[in-house]
Amino acid sequence: MAARAHLRRKFLSAKVAVSGANFGVAETGTLAVVESEGNGRMCLTLPDTLITLMGIEKLVPTFTDLEVFMQLLPRSSTAERMNPYTSMWTGVYPGDGPQNFHVVLLDNGRTNVLADEVGRSALHCIRCSACLNVCPVYERTGGHAYGSVYPGPIGAILSPQLTGTTDHDDPNASLPFASTLCGACFDACPVRIDIPGILVHLRAKQIDSERHGLPTGQDLAMKAAGWAMGSERRFAAAEKASKIGRVLGGATGRISSLPYPGSAWTSSRDLPSPPKETFRQWWARTHAGTER
Ligand code: SF4
């Protein structure tokens, strides 16, 4: 009640309001805001002047298209058949609501996203948050961990694309790597954005940008692993060599410090010591005489 009394005074005395919009209709010039509390409606209707900032991807061609999203959004977001407060306005109406209206269509990196044939489907997002609700990473880290206004799986593909950053130390650039690629977001998304596919695409772009035409540490590690796994003899030798790791792990059974280049891993994570017996050794011991 205290918040309501405080905010009501503010709403009634404000001359200018700034809002966003969930959708804009190109055919009629109508804008729509979908919300649950009614504060948005007071912002949209009480001040004399309304300024609406809307991302260019929010435009739908016709009013009939808007009808589809008006059903899809609340059902995917809060499982309601209809949204509590849906406000729509088309310009100004004398004597009712704001008498001055300005709409700002915001690009802010969106045309760059559009230029990427794989990543562009992120712009189909209707911000229902269904992908957030099913994401195991979001569930454990919460929204602030994403460091941008778009949290969760959609934020992990949209934020780095909007900022166009490839600096790996930038939290936005590292977001595509903070995923298990479990695919729960893709299953939940009502507009079928292939979030895991775009995450992999953005990872590849990021790695390419770091290569500068030269192989990275990861490239070399993968090449070495491929070479070792390409022959049974080499693989057995690599297994034997891994026993050294048991010495490094000591009594704790965790390796927490390695010389370069292994230090790139152990500077922020540890890893378990190799087991006493490998799977192949166990198999040879327990299945003597049978084929591998
Ligand atoms: S990506 Fe899909 S599920 Fe996630 S918020 Fe956007 S529309 Fe909803």
PDB file of C-alpha atoms and ligand atoms in Angstrom:
ATOM      1  CA  MET A   1       0.000   0.000   0.000  1.00  0.00           C
ATOM      2  CA  ALA A   2       2.908   2.355   0.782  1.00  0.00           C
ATOM      3  CA  ALA A   3       4.422   1.704  -2.656  1.00  0.00           C
ATOM      4  CA  ARG A   4       1.052   2.184  -4.280  1.00  0.00           C
ATOM      5  CA  ALA A   5       0.433   5.523  -2.536  1.00  0.00           C
ATOM      6  CA  HIS A   6       3.943   6.713  -3.377  1.00  0.00           C
ATOM      7  CA  LEU A   7       3.828   5.657  -7.016  1.00  0.00           C
ATOM      8  CA  ARG A   8       0.287   6.875  -7.630  1.00  0.00           C
ATOM      9  CA  ARG A   9       1.360  10.429  -6.697  1.00  0.00           C
ATOM     10  CA  LYS A  10       4.274  10.155  -9.127  1.00  0.00           C
ATOM     11  CA  PHE A  11       2.104   8.869 -11.934  1.00  0.00           C
ATOM     12  CA  LEU A  12      -0.503  11.596 -11.437  1.00  0.00           C
ATOM     13  CA  SER A  13       2.048  14.424 -11.434  1.00  0.00           C
ATOM     14  CA  ALA A  14       4.349  13.234 -14.263  1.00  0.00           C
ATOM     15  CA  LYS A  15       4.170  15.279 -17.454  1.00  0.00           C
ATOM     16  CA  VAL A  16       6.234  12.943 -19.598  1.00  0.00           C
ATOM     17  CA  ALA A  17       6.423   9.148 -19.581  1.00  0.00           C
ATOM     18  CA  VAL A  18       8.823   6.784 -21.302  1.00  0.00           C
ATOM     19  CA  SER A  19       7.656   3.257 -22.091  1.00  0.00           C
ATOM     20  CA  GLY A  20       8.720   0.224 -24.072  1.00  0.00           C
ATOM     21  CA  ALA A  21       6.389  -1.860 -26.219  1.00  0.00           C
ATOM     22  CA  ASN A  22       5.870  -5.557 -26.678  1.00  0.00           C
ATOM     23  CA  PHE A  23       4.595  -5.245 -30.226  1.00  0.00           C
ATOM     24  CA  GLY A  24       3.959  -2.648 -32.918  1.00  0.00           C
ATOM     25  CA  VAL A  25       1.593  -3.177 -35.834  1.00  0.00           C
ATOM     26  CA  ALA A  26       2.877  -1.805 -39.154  1.00  0.00           C
ATOM     27  CA  GLU A  27      -0.577  -1.918 -40.775  1.00  0.00           C
ATOM     28  CA  THR A  28      -2.370   0.301 -38.248  1.00  0.00           C
ATOM     29  CA  GLY A  29       0.411   2.045 -36.290  1.00  0.00           C
ATOM     30  CA  THR A  30      -0.879   0.433 -33.099  1.00  0.00           C
ATOM     31  CA  LEU A  31       1.462  -0.278 -30.187  1.00  0.00           C
ATOM     32  CA  ALA A  32       0.849  -2.817 -27.440  1.00  0.00           C
ATOM     33  CA  VAL A  33       2.169  -3.260 -23.913  1.00  0.00           C
ATOM     34  CA  VAL A  34       1.486  -6.479 -22.043  1.00  0.00           C
ATOM     35  CA  GLU A  35       1.952  -6.495 -18.235  1.00  0.00           C
ATOM     36  CA  SER A  36       0.554  -7.915 -15.029  1.00  0.00           C
ATOM     37  CA  GLU A  37       0.431  -5.063 -12.473  1.00  0.00           C
ATOM     38  CA  GLY A  38      -1.172  -2.047 -14.121  1.00  0.00           C
ATOM     39  CA  ASN A  39       1.784   0.313 -13.551  1.00  0.00           C
ATOM     40  CA  GLY A  40       2.500   0.197 -17.256  1.00  0.00           C
ATOM     41  CA  ARG A  41      -1.027   1.282 -18.079  1.00  0.00           C
ATOM     42  CA  MET A  42      -0.787   4.261 -15.720  1.00  0.00           C
ATOM     43  CA  CYS A  43       2.486   5.237 -17.381  1.00  0.00           C
ATOM     44  CA  LEU A  44       0.880   4.936 -20.815  1.00  0.00           C
ATOM     45  CA  THR A  45      -2.321   6.839 -20.078  1.00  0.00           C
ATOM     46  CA  LEU A  46      -1.768   9.503 -17.385  1.00  0.00           C
ATOM     47  CA  PRO A  47       1.049  11.855 -18.553  1.00  0.00           C
ATOM     48  CA  ASP A  48       0.543  14.476 -21.281  1.00  0.00           C
ATOM     49  CA  THR A  49       3.443  13.215 -23.359  1.00  0.00           C
ATOM     50  CA  LEU A  50       4.339   9.603 -24.031  1.00  0.00           C
ATOM     51  CA  ILE A  51       7.644   8.516 -25.580  1.00  0.00           C
ATOM     52  CA  THR A  52       7.863   4.850 -26.550  1.00  0.00           C
ATOM     53  CA  LEU A  53      11.156   3.139 -27.292  1.00  0.00           C
ATOM     54  CA  MET A  54      10.677  -0.029 -29.281  1.00  0.00           C
ATOM     55  CA  GLY A  55      13.215  -2.445 -30.786  1.00  0.00           C
ATOM     56  CA  ILE A  56      12.724  -2.765 -34.542  1.00  0.00           C
ATOM     57  CA  GLU A  57      12.171  -6.507 -34.210  1.00  0.00           C
ATOM     58  CA  LYS A  58       8.905  -5.890 -32.347  1.00  0.00           C
ATOM     59  CA  LEU A  59       7.020  -4.919 -35.479  1.00  0.00           C
ATOM     60  CA  VAL A  60       4.444  -7.338 -36.844  1.00  0.00           C
ATOM     61  CA  PRO A  61       2.833  -6.722 -40.259  1.00  0.00           C
ATOM     62  CA  THR A  62      -0.901  -6.789 -39.495  1.00  0.00           C
ATOM     63  CA  PHE A  63      -3.354  -6.670 -36.619  1.00  0.00           C
ATOM     64  CA  THR A  64      -4.217 -10.310 -37.323  1.00  0.00           C
ATOM     65  CA  ASP A  65      -0.572 -11.217 -36.619  1.00  0.00           C
ATOM     66  CA  LEU A  66      -0.812  -9.396 -33.297  1.00  0.00           C
ATOM     67  CA  GLU A  67      -3.779 -11.568 -32.315  1.00  0.00           C
ATOM     68  CA  VAL A  68      -1.606 -14.677 -32.607  1.00  0.00           C
ATOM     69  CA  PHE A  69       1.090 -13.252 -30.326  1.00  0.00           C
ATOM     70  CA  MET A  70      -1.473 -12.004 -27.822  1.00  0.00           C
ATOM     71  CA  GLN A  71      -2.491 -15.614 -27.318  1.00  0.00           C
ATOM     72  CA  LEU A  72       1.009 -17.056 -27.457  1.00  0.00           C
ATOM     73  CA  LEU A  73       2.748 -14.678 -25.042  1.00  0.00           C
ATOM     74  CA  PRO A  74       0.691 -15.036 -21.826  1.00  0.00           C
ATOM     75  CA  ARG A  75       0.249 -18.781 -22.328  1.00  0.00           C
ATOM     76  CA  SER A  76       3.991 -19.331 -22.701  1.00  0.00           C
ATOM     77  CA  SER A  77       4.941 -16.828 -20.012  1.00  0.00           C
ATOM     78  CA  THR A  78       2.631 -17.289 -17.034  1.00  0.00           C
ATOM     79  CA  ALA A  79       0.309 -20.032 -18.359  1.00  0.00           C
ATOM     80  CA  GLU A  80      -2.598 -17.598 -18.377  1.00  0.00           C
ATOM     81  CA  ARG A  81      -5.102 -17.781 -21.201  1.00  0.00           C
ATOM     82  CA  MET A  82      -5.312 -14.004 -21.267  1.00  0.00           C
ATOM     83  CA  ASN A  83      -2.982 -11.320 -19.995  1.00  0.00           C
ATOM     84  CA  PRO A  84      -4.168  -9.189 -16.989  1.00  0.00           C
ATOM     85  CA  TYR A  85      -3.309  -5.766 -18.492  1.00  0.00           C
ATOM     86  CA  THR A  86      -3.021  -5.395 -22.241  1.00  0.00           C
ATOM     87  CA  SER A  87      -2.818  -1.763 -23.391  1.00  0.00           C
ATOM     88  CA  MET A  88      -3.004  -0.759 -27.030  1.00  0.00           C
ATOM     89  CA  TRP A  89      -2.887   2.702 -28.511  1.00  0.00           C
ATOM     90  CA  THR A  90      -2.824   4.148 -31.998  1.00  0.00           C
ATOM     91  CA  GLY A  91      -1.547   7.721 -31.980  1.00  0.00           C
ATOM     92  CA  VAL A  92      -3.402  10.244 -29.789  1.00  0.00           C
ATOM     93  CA  TYR A  93      -7.087  10.823 -29.114  1.00  0.00           C
ATOM     94  CA  PRO A  94      -8.280  14.360 -28.161  1.00  0.00           C
ATOM     95  CA  GLY A  95      -9.233  14.611 -24.485  1.00  0.00           C
ATOM     96  CA  ASP A  96      -8.211  11.048 -23.624  1.00  0.00           C
ATOM     97  CA  GLY A  97      -4.729   9.826 -22.667  1.00  0.00           C
ATOM     98  CA  PRO A  98      -1.444  11.489 -23.696  1.00  0.00           C
ATOM     99  CA  GLN A  99      -1.864  14.341 -26.162  1.00  0.00           C
ATOM    100  CA  ASN A 100       1.679  14.066 -27.554  1.00  0.00           C
ATOM    101  CA  PHE A 101       3.142  10.790 -28.627  1.00  0.00           C
ATOM    102  CA  HIS A 102       6.594   9.926 -29.978  1.00  0.00           C
ATOM    103  CA  VAL A 103       7.826   6.504 -30.993  1.00  0.00           C
ATOM    104  CA  VAL A 104      11.534   5.743 -31.251  1.00  0.00           C
ATOM    105  CA  LEU A 105      12.412   2.661 -33.298  1.00  0.00           C
ATOM    106  CA  LEU A 106      15.608   1.299 -31.829  1.00  0.00           C
ATOM    107  CA  ASP A 107      18.230  -0.546 -33.858  1.00  0.00           C
ATOM    108  CA  ASN A 108      21.102  -0.699 -31.331  1.00  0.00           C
ATOM    109  CA  GLY A 109      22.820  -3.684 -32.984  1.00  0.00           C
ATOM    110  CA  ARG A 110      19.701  -5.420 -34.267  1.00  0.00           C
ATOM    111  CA  THR A 111      20.519  -5.018 -37.971  1.00  0.00           C
ATOM    112  CA  ASN A 112      23.911  -6.640 -37.253  1.00  0.00           C
ATOM    113  CA  VAL A 113      22.044  -9.581 -35.733  1.00  0.00           C
ATOM    114  CA  LEU A 114      19.801  -9.663 -38.800  1.00  0.00           C
ATOM    115  CA  ALA A 115      22.850  -9.936 -41.045  1.00  0.00           C
ATOM    116  CA  ASP A 116      23.824 -13.242 -39.425  1.00  0.00           C
ATOM    117  CA  GLU A 117      21.765 -15.929 -41.125  1.00  0.00           C
ATOM    118  CA  VAL A 118      22.033 -18.349 -38.190  1.00  0.00           C
ATOM    119  CA  GLY A 119      21.887 -15.891 -35.296  1.00  0.00           C
ATOM    120  CA  ARG A 120      19.060 -13.740 -36.667  1.00  0.00           C
ATOM    121  CA  SER A 121      16.286 -16.026 -35.414  1.00  0.00           C
ATOM    122  CA  ALA A 122      17.095 -14.700 -31.904  1.00  0.00           C
ATOM    123  CA  LEU A 123      15.126 -11.620 -33.010  1.00  0.00           C
ATOM    124  CA  HIS A 124      11.948 -13.725 -33.172  1.00  0.00           C
ATOM    125  CA  CYS A 125      11.905 -13.756 -29.360  1.00  0.00           C
ATOM    126  CA  ILE A 126       8.690 -12.492 -27.754  1.00  0.00           C
ATOM    127  CA  ARG A 127      10.243 -12.319 -24.233  1.00  0.00           C
ATOM    128  CA  CYS A 128       7.896 -14.889 -22.744  1.00  0.00           C
ATOM    129  CA  SER A 129      10.680 -16.261 -20.457  1.00  0.00           C
ATOM    130  CA  ALA A 130       9.669 -19.900 -20.982  1.00  0.00           C
ATOM    131  CA  CYS A 131      13.310 -20.723 -21.793  1.00  0.00           C
ATOM    132  CA  LEU A 132      14.481 -19.122 -18.534  1.00  0.00           C
ATOM    133  CA  ASN A 133      12.092 -21.189 -16.463  1.00  0.00           C
ATOM    134  CA  VAL A 134      13.424 -24.504 -17.780  1.00  0.00           C
ATOM    135  CA  CYS A 135      17.126 -23.610 -17.969  1.00  0.00           C
ATOM    136  CA  PRO A 136      19.312 -25.483 -15.403  1.00  0.00           C
ATOM    137  CA  VAL A 137      22.004 -22.763 -15.614  1.00  0.00           C
ATOM    138  CA  TYR A 138      19.567 -19.879 -15.064  1.00  0.00           C
ATOM    139  CA  GLU A 139      17.906 -21.805 -12.234  1.00  0.00           C
ATOM    140  CA  ARG A 140      21.220 -21.945 -10.356  1.00  0.00           C
ATOM    141  CA  THR A 141      22.778 -18.609 -11.242  1.00  0.00           C
ATOM    142  CA  GLY A 142      19.798 -16.220 -11.406  1.00  0.00           C
ATOM    143  CA  GLY A 143      19.290 -13.297 -13.762  1.00  0.00           C
ATOM    144  CA  HIS A 144      22.002 -10.905 -12.512  1.00  0.00           C
ATOM    145  CA  ALA A 145      24.739 -13.393 -13.388  1.00  0.00           C
ATOM    146  CA  TYR A 146      24.145 -12.684 -17.071  1.00  0.00           C
ATOM    147  CA  GLY A 147      25.257  -9.067 -16.706  1.00  0.00           C
ATOM    148  CA  SER A 148      22.768  -7.747 -19.255  1.00  0.00           C
ATOM    149  CA  VAL A 149      19.086  -6.866 -19.396  1.00  0.00           C
ATOM    150  CA  TYR A 150      18.412 -10.129 -21.238  1.00  0.00           C
ATOM    151  CA  PRO A 151      19.040 -13.023 -18.845  1.00  0.00           C
ATOM    152  CA  GLY A 152      18.725 -16.762 -19.398  1.00  0.00           C
ATOM    153  CA  PRO A 153      19.200 -18.733 -22.614  1.00  0.00           C
ATOM    154  CA  ILE A 154      17.834 -15.987 -24.863  1.00  0.00           C
ATOM    155  CA  GLY A 155      20.199 -13.492 -23.210  1.00  0.00           C
ATOM    156  CA  ALA A 156      23.117 -15.837 -23.869  1.00  0.00           C
ATOM    157  CA  ILE A 157      22.488 -15.612 -27.611  1.00  0.00           C
ATOM    158  CA  LEU A 158      21.053 -12.102 -27.905  1.00  0.00           C
ATOM    159  CA  SER A 159      23.367  -9.982 -25.725  1.00  0.00           C
ATOM    160  CA  PRO A 160      26.653 -11.004 -27.407  1.00  0.00           C
ATOM    161  CA  GLN A 161      25.094 -10.485 -30.822  1.00  0.00           C
ATOM    162  CA  LEU A 162      23.707  -7.050 -29.966  1.00  0.00           C
ATOM    163  CA  THR A 163      26.978  -5.787 -28.569  1.00  0.00           C
ATOM    164  CA  GLY A 164      28.960  -7.582 -31.303  1.00  0.00           C
ATOM    165  CA  THR A 165      31.706  -8.203 -28.795  1.00  0.00           C
ATOM    166  CA  THR A 166      34.378 -10.845 -29.420  1.00  0.00           C
ATOM    167  CA  ASP A 167      36.626  -9.960 -26.494  1.00  0.00           C
ATOM    168  CA  HIS A 168      36.591 -13.189 -24.509  1.00  0.00           C
ATOM    169  CA  ASP A 169      37.009 -11.309 -21.220  1.00  0.00           C
ATOM    170  CA  ASP A 170      33.779  -9.433 -21.872  1.00  0.00           C
ATOM    171  CA  PRO A 171      30.978 -11.230 -19.995  1.00  0.00           C
ATOM    172  CA  ASN A 172      28.696 -10.895 -23.031  1.00  0.00           C
ATOM    173  CA  ALA A 173      31.174 -12.718 -25.269  1.00  0.00           C
ATOM    174  CA  SER A 174      31.587 -15.579 -22.829  1.00  0.00           C
ATOM    175  CA  LEU A 175      27.822 -16.121 -22.365  1.00  0.00           C
ATOM    176  CA  PRO A 176      27.479 -18.686 -25.200  1.00  0.00           C
ATOM    177  CA  PHE A 177      29.969 -20.891 -23.341  1.00  0.00           C
ATOM    178  CA  ALA A 178      27.913 -20.856 -20.117  1.00  0.00           C
ATOM    179  CA  SER A 179      25.542 -23.573 -21.245  1.00  0.00           C
ATOM    180  CA  THR A 180      25.299 -27.341 -21.043  1.00  0.00           C
ATOM    181  CA  LEU A 181      23.521 -27.409 -24.442  1.00  0.00           C
ATOM    182  CA  CYS A 182      20.830 -29.602 -22.855  1.00  0.00           C
ATOM    183  CA  GLY A 183      18.231 -28.245 -25.283  1.00  0.00           C
ATOM    184  CA  ALA A 184      15.458 -27.628 -22.704  1.00  0.00           C
ATOM    185  CA  CYS A 185      15.129 -24.019 -23.952  1.00  0.00           C
ATOM    186  CA  PHE A 186      14.538 -25.121 -27.548  1.00  0.00           C
ATOM    187  CA  ASP A 187      11.782 -27.502 -26.408  1.00  0.00           C
ATOM    188  CA  ALA A 188      10.055 -24.753 -24.404  1.00  0.00           C
ATOM    189  CA  CYS A 189      10.304 -21.889 -26.911  1.00  0.00           C
ATOM    190  CA  PRO A 190       6.918 -21.099 -28.482  1.00  0.00           C
ATOM    191  CA  VAL A 191       8.531 -19.493 -31.542  1.00  0.00           C
ATOM    192  CA  ARG A 192      11.009 -22.378 -31.981  1.00  0.00           C
ATOM    193  CA  ILE A 193      14.282 -20.491 -31.714  1.00  0.00           C
ATOM    194  CA  ASP A 194      17.068 -23.079 -31.925  1.00  0.00           C
ATOM    195  CA  ILE A 195      18.960 -21.627 -28.954  1.00  0.00           C
ATOM    196  CA  PRO A 196      21.460 -24.533 -28.574  1.00  0.00           C
ATOM    197  CA  GLY A 197      22.258 -24.344 -32.311  1.00  0.00           C
ATOM    198  CA  ILE A 198      22.893 -20.593 -32.075  1.00  0.00           C
ATOM    199  CA  LEU A 199      25.026 -21.069 -28.940  1.00  0.00           C
ATOM    200  CA  VAL A 200      27.277 -23.460 -30.865  1.00  0.00           C
ATOM    201  CA  HIS A 201      27.349 -21.062 -33.830  1.00  0.00           C
ATOM    202  CA  LEU A 202      28.402 -18.160 -31.581  1.00  0.00           C
ATOM    203  CA  ARG A 203      31.067 -20.290 -29.894  1.00  0.00           C
ATOM    204  CA  ALA A 204      32.526 -21.111 -33.305  1.00  0.00           C
ATOM    205  CA  LYS A 205      32.502 -17.414 -34.275  1.00  0.00           C
ATOM    206  CA  GLN A 206      34.197 -16.514 -31.025  1.00  0.00           C
ATOM    207  CA  ILE A 207      36.929 -19.126 -31.451  1.00  0.00           C
ATOM    208  CA  ASP A 208      37.459 -18.029 -35.075  1.00  0.00           C
ATOM    209  CA  SER A 209      37.911 -14.427 -33.986  1.00  0.00           C
ATOM    210  CA  GLU A 210      40.575 -15.497 -31.471  1.00  0.00           C
ATOM    211  CA  ARG A 211      42.495 -17.602 -34.002  1.00  0.00           C
ATOM    212  CA  HIS A 212      43.864 -14.729 -36.095  1.00  0.00           C
ATOM    213  CA  GLY A 213      44.621 -17.377 -38.728  1.00  0.00           C
ATOM    214  CA  LEU A 214      46.708 -19.392 -36.243  1.00  0.00           C
ATOM    215  CA  PRO A 215      45.721 -22.512 -34.284  1.00  0.00           C
ATOM    216  CA  THR A 216      44.604 -21.884 -30.687  1.00  0.00           C
ATOM    217  CA  GLY A 217      45.607 -23.906 -27.647  1.00  0.00           C
ATOM    218  CA  GLN A 218      42.284 -25.725 -27.922  1.00  0.00           C
ATOM    219  CA  ASP A 219      42.967 -26.586 -31.587  1.00  0.00           C
ATOM    220  CA  LEU A 220      46.340 -28.058 -30.648  1.00  0.00           C
ATOM    221  CA  ALA A 221      44.912 -29.982 -27.691  1.00  0.00           C
ATOM    222  CA  MET A 222      42.165 -31.453 -29.907  1.00  0.00           C
ATOM    223  CA  LYS A 223      44.683 -32.372 -32.612  1.00  0.00           C
ATOM    224  CA  ALA A 224      46.892 -34.092 -30.029  1.00  0.00           C
ATOM    225  CA  ALA A 225      43.894 -35.961 -28.565  1.00  0.00           C
ATOM    226  CA  GLY A 226      42.804 -37.022 -32.080  1.00  0.00           C
ATOM    227  CA  TRP A 227      46.297 -38.283 -32.839  1.00  0.00           C
ATOM    228  CA  ALA A 228      46.474 -40.277 -29.585  1.00  0.00           C
ATOM    229  CA  MET A 229      43.000 -41.754 -30.017  1.00  0.00           C
ATOM    230  CA  GLY A 230      43.671 -42.628 -33.675  1.00  0.00           C
ATOM    231  CA  SER A 231      45.672 -45.730 -32.737  1.00  0.00           C
ATOM    232  CA  GLU A 232      45.171 -48.334 -30.017  1.00  0.00           C
ATOM    233  CA  ARG A 233      48.896 -48.421 -29.314  1.00  0.00           C
ATOM    234  CA  ARG A 234      49.161 -44.649 -28.917  1.00  0.00           C
ATOM    235  CA  PHE A 235      46.049 -44.551 -26.760  1.00  0.00           C
ATOM    236  CA  ALA A 236      47.439 -47.255 -24.431  1.00  0.00           C
ATOM    237  CA  ALA A 237      50.676 -45.268 -24.147  1.00  0.00           C
ATOM    238  CA  ALA A 238      48.724 -42.092 -23.349  1.00  0.00           C
ATOM    239  CA  GLU A 239      46.828 -43.963 -20.630  1.00  0.00           C
ATOM    240  CA  LYS A 240      50.102 -45.098 -19.090  1.00  0.00           C
ATOM    241  CA  ALA A 241      51.445 -41.533 -19.222  1.00  0.00           C
ATOM    242  CA  SER A 242      48.326 -40.245 -17.472  1.00  0.00           C
ATOM    243  CA  LYS A 243      49.424 -42.191 -14.355  1.00  0.00           C
ATOM    244  CA  ILE A 244      51.765 -39.265 -13.645  1.00  0.00           C
ATOM    245  CA  GLY A 245      48.576 -37.373 -12.801  1.00  0.00           C
ATOM    246  CA  ARG A 246      48.112 -39.643  -9.775  1.00  0.00           C
ATOM    247  CA  VAL A 247      51.365 -38.306  -8.345  1.00  0.00           C
ATOM    248  CA  LEU A 248      50.258 -34.706  -8.964  1.00  0.00           C
ATOM    249  CA  GLY A 249      46.890 -35.358  -7.312  1.00  0.00           C
ATOM    250  CA  GLY A 250      48.540 -36.719  -4.164  1.00  0.00           C
ATOM    251  CA  ALA A 251      46.387 -37.657  -1.211  1.00  0.00           C
ATOM    252  CA  THR A 252      43.569 -35.262  -2.131  1.00  0.00           C
ATOM    253  CA  GLY A 253      42.872 -37.000  -5.419  1.00  0.00           C
ATOM    254  CA  ARG A 254      42.465 -33.565  -7.106  1.00  0.00           C
ATOM    255  CA  ILE A 255      44.979 -31.888  -9.405  1.00  0.00           C
ATOM    256  CA  SER A 256      44.790 -28.175  -8.670  1.00  0.00           C
ATOM    257  CA  SER A 257      48.023 -26.828 -10.181  1.00  0.00           C
ATOM    258  CA  LEU A 258      49.633 -27.649 -13.531  1.00  0.00           C
ATOM    259  CA  PRO A 259      52.504 -25.969 -15.406  1.00  0.00           C
ATOM    260  CA  TYR A 260      51.718 -24.022 -18.635  1.00  0.00           C
ATOM    261  CA  PRO A 261      49.697 -24.733 -20.788  1.00  0.00           C
ATOM    262  CA  GLY A 262      47.736 -26.872 -18.272  1.00  0.00           C
ATOM    263  CA  SER A 263      47.705 -23.839 -15.938  1.00  0.00           C
ATOM    264  CA  ALA A 264      45.071 -22.251 -18.219  1.00  0.00           C
ATOM    265  CA  TRP A 265      42.730 -24.895 -16.836  1.00  0.00           C
ATOM    266  CA  THR A 266      43.909 -25.165 -13.238  1.00  0.00           C
ATOM    267  CA  SER A 267      43.992 -21.393 -12.665  1.00  0.00           C
ATOM    268  CA  SER A 268      40.229 -21.510 -12.158  1.00  0.00           C
ATOM    269  CA  ARG A 269      39.352 -25.223 -11.844  1.00  0.00           C
ATOM    270  CA  ASP A 270      40.818 -28.444 -10.564  1.00  0.00           C
ATOM    271  CA  LEU A 271      40.420 -31.928 -12.003  1.00  0.00           C
ATOM    272  CA  PRO A 272      40.285 -35.418 -10.536  1.00  0.00           C
ATOM    273  CA  SER A 273      43.400 -37.613 -10.518  1.00  0.00           C
ATOM    274  CA  PRO A 274      43.264 -40.434 -13.068  1.00  0.00           C
ATOM    275  CA  PRO A 275      41.819 -43.651 -11.549  1.00  0.00           C
ATOM    276  CA  LYS A 276      44.123 -46.461 -10.391  1.00  0.00           C
ATOM    277  CA  GLU A 277      42.810 -48.678 -13.135  1.00  0.00           C
ATOM    278  CA  THR A 278      41.576 -47.565 -16.573  1.00  0.00           C
ATOM    279  CA  PHE A 279      38.484 -49.029 -18.190  1.00  0.00           C
ATOM    280  CA  ARG A 280      40.614 -51.002 -20.630  1.00  0.00           C
ATOM    281  CA  GLN A 281      42.725 -52.451 -17.823  1.00  0.00           C
ATOM    282  CA  TRP A 282      39.583 -53.352 -15.900  1.00  0.00           C
ATOM    283  CA  TRP A 283      38.148 -55.034 -18.996  1.00  0.00           C
ATOM    284  CA  ALA A 284      41.318 -57.002 -19.627  1.00  0.00           C
ATOM    285  CA  ARG A 285      41.339 -58.150 -15.988  1.00  0.00           C
ATOM    286  CA  THR A 286      37.670 -59.114 -15.737  1.00  0.00           C
ATOM    287  CA  HIS A 287      37.044 -60.355 -19.287  1.00  0.00           C
ATOM    288  CA  ALA A 288      40.244 -62.255 -19.984  1.00  0.00           C
ATOM    289  CA  GLY A 289      39.858 -64.233 -23.197  1.00  0.00           C
ATOM    290  CA  THR A 290      36.821 -62.261 -24.531  1.00  0.00           C
ATOM    291  CA  GLU A 291      37.027 -59.823 -27.454  1.00  0.00           C
ATOM    292  CA  ARG A 292      37.246 -56.097 -26.743  1.00  0.00           C
TER     293      ARG A 292
HETATM  294  S1  SF4 B   1      13.680 -17.418 -26.692  1.00  0.00           S
HETATM  295 FE1  SF4 B   1      11.643 -18.348 -26.930  1.00  0.00          FE
HETATM  296  S2  SF4 B   1      11.192 -19.184 -24.869  1.00  0.00           S
HETATM  297 FE2  SF4 B   1      12.893 -17.721 -24.596  1.00  0.00          FE
HETATM  298  S3  SF4 B   1      11.907 -15.787 -24.034  1.00  0.00           S
HETATM  299 FE3  SF4 B   1      12.191 -15.780 -26.282  1.00  0.00          FE
HETATM  300  S4  SF4 B   1      10.275 -16.594 -27.114  1.00  0.00           S
HETATM  301 FE4  SF4 B   1      10.294 -17.109 -24.948  1.00  0.00          FE
END
